CSV table of C-alpha atoms in Angstrom, one decimal:
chain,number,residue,atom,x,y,z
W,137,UNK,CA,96.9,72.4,96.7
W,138,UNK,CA,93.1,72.7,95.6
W,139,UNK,CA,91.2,76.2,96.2
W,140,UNK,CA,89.4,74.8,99.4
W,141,UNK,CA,92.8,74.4,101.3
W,142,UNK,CA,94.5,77.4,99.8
W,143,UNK,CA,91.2,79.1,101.3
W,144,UNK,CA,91.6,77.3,104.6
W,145,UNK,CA,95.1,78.2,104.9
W,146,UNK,CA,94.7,82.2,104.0
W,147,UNK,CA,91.7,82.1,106.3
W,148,UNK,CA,94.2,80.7,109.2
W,149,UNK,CA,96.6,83.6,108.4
W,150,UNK,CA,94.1,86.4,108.6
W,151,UNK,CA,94.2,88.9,111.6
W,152,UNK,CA,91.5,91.3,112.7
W,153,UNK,CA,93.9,94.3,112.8
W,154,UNK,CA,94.9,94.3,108.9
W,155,UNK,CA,91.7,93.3,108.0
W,156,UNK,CA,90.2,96.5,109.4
W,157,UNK,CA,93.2,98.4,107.8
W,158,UNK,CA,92.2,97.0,104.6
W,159,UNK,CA,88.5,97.7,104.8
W,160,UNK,CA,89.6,101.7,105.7
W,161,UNK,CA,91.3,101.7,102.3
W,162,UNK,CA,88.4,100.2,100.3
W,163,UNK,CA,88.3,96.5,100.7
W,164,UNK,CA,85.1,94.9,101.4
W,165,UNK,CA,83.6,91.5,102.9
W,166,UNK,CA,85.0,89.1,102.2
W,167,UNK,CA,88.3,88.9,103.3
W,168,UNK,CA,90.9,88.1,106.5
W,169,UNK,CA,93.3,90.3,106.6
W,170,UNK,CA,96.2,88.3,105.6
W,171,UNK,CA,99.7,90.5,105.6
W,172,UNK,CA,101.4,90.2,102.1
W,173,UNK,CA,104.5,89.0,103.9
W,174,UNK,CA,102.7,86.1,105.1
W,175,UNK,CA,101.6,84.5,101.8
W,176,UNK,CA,105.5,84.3,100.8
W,177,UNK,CA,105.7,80.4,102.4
W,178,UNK,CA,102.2,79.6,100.8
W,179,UNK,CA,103.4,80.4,97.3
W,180,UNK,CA,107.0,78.0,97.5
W,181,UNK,CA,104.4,75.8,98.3
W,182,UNK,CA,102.4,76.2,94.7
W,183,UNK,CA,104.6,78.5,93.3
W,184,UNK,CA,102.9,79.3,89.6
W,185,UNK,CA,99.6,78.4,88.9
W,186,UNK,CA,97.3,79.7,86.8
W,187,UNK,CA,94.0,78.0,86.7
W,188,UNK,CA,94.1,78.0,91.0
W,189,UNK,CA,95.0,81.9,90.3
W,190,UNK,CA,92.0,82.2,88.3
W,191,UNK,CA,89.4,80.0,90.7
W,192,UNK,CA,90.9,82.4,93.8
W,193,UNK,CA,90.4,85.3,91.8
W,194,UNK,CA,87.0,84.8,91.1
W,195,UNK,CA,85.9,84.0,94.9
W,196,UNK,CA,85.6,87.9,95.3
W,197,UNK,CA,87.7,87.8,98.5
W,198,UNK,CA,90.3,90.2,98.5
W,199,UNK,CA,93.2,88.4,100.0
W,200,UNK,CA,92.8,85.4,97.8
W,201,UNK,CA,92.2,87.7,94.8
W,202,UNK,CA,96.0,89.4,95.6
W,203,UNK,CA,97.5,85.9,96.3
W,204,UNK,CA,95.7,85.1,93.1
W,205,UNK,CA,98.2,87.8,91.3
W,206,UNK,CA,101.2,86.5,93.4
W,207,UNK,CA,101.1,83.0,92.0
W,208,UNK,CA,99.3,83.8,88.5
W,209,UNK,CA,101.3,83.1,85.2
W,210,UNK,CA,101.1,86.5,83.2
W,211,UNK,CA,102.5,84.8,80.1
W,212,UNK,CA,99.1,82.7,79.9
W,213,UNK,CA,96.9,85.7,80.5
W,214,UNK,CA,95.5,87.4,77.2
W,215,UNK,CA,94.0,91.1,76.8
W,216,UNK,CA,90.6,89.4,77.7
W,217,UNK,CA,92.0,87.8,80.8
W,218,UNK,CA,93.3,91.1,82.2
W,219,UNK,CA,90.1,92.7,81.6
W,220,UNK,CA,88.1,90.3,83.2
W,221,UNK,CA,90.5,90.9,86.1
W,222,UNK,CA,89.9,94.4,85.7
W,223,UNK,CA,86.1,93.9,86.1
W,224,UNK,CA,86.7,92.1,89.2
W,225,UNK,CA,89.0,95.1,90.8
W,226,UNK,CA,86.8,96.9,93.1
W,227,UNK,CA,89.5,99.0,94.3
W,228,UNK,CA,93.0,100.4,94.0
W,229,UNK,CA,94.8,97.8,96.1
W,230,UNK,CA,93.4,95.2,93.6
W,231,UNK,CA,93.2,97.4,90.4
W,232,UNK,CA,97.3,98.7,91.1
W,233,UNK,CA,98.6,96.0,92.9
W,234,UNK,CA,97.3,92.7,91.2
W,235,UNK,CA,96.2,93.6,88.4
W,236,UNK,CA,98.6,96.2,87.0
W,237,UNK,CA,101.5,94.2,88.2
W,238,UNK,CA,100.8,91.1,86.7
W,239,UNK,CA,100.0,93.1,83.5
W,240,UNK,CA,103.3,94.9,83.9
W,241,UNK,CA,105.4,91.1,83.4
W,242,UNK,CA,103.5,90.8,79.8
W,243,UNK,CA,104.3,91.5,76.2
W,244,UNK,CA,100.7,93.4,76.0
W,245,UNK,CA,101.9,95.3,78.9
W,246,UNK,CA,102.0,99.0,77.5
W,247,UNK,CA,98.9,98.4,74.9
W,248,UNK,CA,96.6,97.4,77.7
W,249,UNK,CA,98.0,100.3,80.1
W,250,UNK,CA,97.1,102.8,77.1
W,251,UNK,CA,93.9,101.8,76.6
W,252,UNK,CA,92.9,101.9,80.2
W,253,UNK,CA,94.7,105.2,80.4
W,254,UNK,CA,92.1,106.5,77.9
W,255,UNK,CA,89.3,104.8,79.2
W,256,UNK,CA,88.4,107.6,81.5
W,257,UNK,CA,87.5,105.2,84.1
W,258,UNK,CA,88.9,105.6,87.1
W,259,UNK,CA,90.5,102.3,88.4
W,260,UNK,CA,91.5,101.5,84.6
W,261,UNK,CA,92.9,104.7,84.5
W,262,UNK,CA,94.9,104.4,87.7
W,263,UNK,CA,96.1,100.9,86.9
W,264,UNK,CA,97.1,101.6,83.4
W,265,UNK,CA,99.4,104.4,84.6
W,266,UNK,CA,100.9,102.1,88.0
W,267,UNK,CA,101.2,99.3,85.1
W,268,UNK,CA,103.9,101.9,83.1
W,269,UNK,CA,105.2,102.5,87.1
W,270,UNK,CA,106.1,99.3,87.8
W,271,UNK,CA,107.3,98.7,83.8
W,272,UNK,CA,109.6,101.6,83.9
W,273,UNK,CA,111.1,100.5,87.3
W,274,UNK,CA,111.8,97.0,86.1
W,275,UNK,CA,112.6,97.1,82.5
W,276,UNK,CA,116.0,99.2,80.4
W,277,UNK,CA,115.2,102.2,79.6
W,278,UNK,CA,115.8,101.2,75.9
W,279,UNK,CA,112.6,99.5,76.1
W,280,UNK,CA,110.1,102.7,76.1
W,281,UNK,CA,109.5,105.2,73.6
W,282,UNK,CA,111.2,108.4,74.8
W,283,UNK,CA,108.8,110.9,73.2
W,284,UNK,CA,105.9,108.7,74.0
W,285,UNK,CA,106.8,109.4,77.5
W,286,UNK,CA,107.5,112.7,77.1
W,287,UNK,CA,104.2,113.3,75.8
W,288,UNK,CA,102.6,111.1,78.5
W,289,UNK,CA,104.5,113.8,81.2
W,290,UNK,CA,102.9,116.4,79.0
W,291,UNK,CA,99.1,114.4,79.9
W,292,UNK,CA,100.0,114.3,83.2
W,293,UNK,CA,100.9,118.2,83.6
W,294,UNK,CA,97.3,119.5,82.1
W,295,UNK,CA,95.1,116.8,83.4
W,296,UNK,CA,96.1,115.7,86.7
W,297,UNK,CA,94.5,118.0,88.8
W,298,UNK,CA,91.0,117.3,87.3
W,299,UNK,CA,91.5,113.9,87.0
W,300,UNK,CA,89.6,110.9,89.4
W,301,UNK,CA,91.0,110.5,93.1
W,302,UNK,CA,92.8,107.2,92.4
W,303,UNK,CA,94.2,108.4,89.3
W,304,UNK,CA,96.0,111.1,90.2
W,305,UNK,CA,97.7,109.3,92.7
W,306,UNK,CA,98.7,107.1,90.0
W,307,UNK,CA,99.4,109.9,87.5
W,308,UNK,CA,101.8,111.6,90.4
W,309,UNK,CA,103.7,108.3,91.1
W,310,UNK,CA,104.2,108.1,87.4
W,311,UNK,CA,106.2,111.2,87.7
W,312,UNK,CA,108.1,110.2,90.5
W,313,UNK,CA,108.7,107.1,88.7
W,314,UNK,CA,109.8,108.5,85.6
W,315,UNK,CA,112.8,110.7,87.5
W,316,UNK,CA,113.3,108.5,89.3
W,317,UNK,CA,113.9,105.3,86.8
W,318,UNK,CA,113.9,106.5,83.8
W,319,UNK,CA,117.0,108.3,83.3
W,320,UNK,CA,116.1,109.7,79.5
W,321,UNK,CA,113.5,111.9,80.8
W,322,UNK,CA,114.9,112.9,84.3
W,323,UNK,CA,114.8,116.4,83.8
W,324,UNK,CA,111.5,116.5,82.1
W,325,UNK,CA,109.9,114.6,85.2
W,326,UNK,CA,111.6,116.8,87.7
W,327,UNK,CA,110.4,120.3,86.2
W,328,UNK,CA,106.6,118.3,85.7
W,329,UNK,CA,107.0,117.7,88.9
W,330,UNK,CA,107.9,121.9,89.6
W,331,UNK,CA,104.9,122.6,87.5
W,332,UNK,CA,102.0,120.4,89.2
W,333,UNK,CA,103.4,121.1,92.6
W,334,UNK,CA,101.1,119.5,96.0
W,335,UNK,CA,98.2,117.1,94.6
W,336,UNK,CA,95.5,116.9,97.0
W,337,UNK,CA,93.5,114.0,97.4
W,338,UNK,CA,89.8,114.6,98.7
W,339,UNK,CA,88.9,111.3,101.0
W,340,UNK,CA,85.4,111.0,101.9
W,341,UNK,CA,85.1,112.5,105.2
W,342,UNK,CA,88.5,112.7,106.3
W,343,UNK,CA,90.4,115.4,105.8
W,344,UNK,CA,92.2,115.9,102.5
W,345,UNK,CA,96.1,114.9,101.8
W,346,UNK,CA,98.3,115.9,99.4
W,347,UNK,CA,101.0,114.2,97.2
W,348,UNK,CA,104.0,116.3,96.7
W,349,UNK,CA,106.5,114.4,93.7
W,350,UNK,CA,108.9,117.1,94.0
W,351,UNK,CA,109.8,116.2,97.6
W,352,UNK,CA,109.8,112.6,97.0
W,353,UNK,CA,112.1,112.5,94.4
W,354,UNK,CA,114.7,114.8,96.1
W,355,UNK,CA,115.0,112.3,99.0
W,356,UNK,CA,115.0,109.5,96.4
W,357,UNK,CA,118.0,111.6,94.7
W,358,UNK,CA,119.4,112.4,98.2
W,359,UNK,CA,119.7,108.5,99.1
W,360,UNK,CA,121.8,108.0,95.4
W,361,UNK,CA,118.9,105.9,93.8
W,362,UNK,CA,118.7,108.2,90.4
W,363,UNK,CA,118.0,105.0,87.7
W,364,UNK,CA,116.7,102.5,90.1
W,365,UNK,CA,115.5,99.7,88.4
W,366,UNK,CA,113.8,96.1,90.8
W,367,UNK,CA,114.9,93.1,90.1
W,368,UNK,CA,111.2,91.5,90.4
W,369,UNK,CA,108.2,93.4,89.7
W,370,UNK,CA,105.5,90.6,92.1
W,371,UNK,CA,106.9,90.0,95.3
């Protein structure tokens, strides 16, 4: 399939509904509102591809920019790619959920998370800490650098609070993530957890909500899912 009928099709699966839902969280024109769910059949059709992956990407539509990172081929991407990518990821549904998955199935998967995680931008901050989300909730625990972590729970503790919006809902899943899936550093996550307590995100004018890490992993305990690892990172 060519980018034209990929288009056509993803244009044929879009409904109002979602694409209002996706606008309230930050998307922006253009897009259709195509559920995740429904893009499933359209990738067995093409399965990997990366130069359509690219060509959708760079249309600047948001659903064919996601389905870009469903059927792209992370092994072929280099630093450069992924920050081009980043470039392109005008919010946190891109930034997290294309980009820092398909970063999360590369060799360059933790250098490029740490240098967005000290870029002090926000969207490369919160996808370099969602990248080491979905790496430490796919990958043996053998794999990470248990006082690299440890220090990164340490970052997380001082600077959450202050950091950018989208960030710190990043920097609080990491938490979650980390007692959740990393069994190592369990008990360091939890009491992090103990120490930052509610994280409240400000929305502009709504009112404000906050993220509480502590409860989420108790219920996560609660189900028995204490070093829950996925078998696929994309969907």
């Amino acid at each position: 399939m060519d980018l034209e009928s990929v288009m056509q099709e993803l244009e044929a699966l879009g409904k109002e509904r979602l694409k209002k839902m996706y606008v309230s969280n930050g998307a922006r024109e253009p897009l259709f509102g195509v559920a995740t769910g429904e893009m499933k059949p359209l990738f067995r059709k093409i399965k990997i591809n990366q130069p359509l992956a690219e060509q959708l990407y760079a249309t600047g539509n948001y659903d064919a920019m996601y389905f870009a990172g469903i059927i792209a081929d992370p092994k072929a991407m280099t630093e450069a790619d992924f920050e081009r990518w980043m470039d392109g990821a005008y919010f946190y549904m891109l930034s997290d959920y294309v980009v820092a998955v398909t970063l999360a199935e590369t060799e360059i998967a933790q250098e490029v998370a740490d240098k967005w995680i000290a870029s002090g931008e926000e969207l490369r901050m919160s996808a370099g800490w969602s990248c080491y989300c979905w790496l430490l909730g796919s990958r043996p625990d053998d794999e990470f650098s248990e006082s690299k972590l440890a220090h990164m729970l340490e970052t997380v503790e001082k600077t959450i609070h202050g950091a950018p919006e989208r960030t710190k809902s990043a920097m609080n899943n990491f938490i979650y993530t980390v007692a959740v899936s990393y069994l190592p550093l369990h008990h360091q996550a939890v009491e992090t957890a103990k120490a930052v307590g509610p994280v409240e995100l400000k929305k502009d004018n709504k009112k404000s909500s906050f993220l509480k890490a502590s409860e989420n992993i108790q219920k996560t305990l609660d189900r028995g899912k204490l070093g829950f690892k996925r078998k696929y990172v994309r969907c």
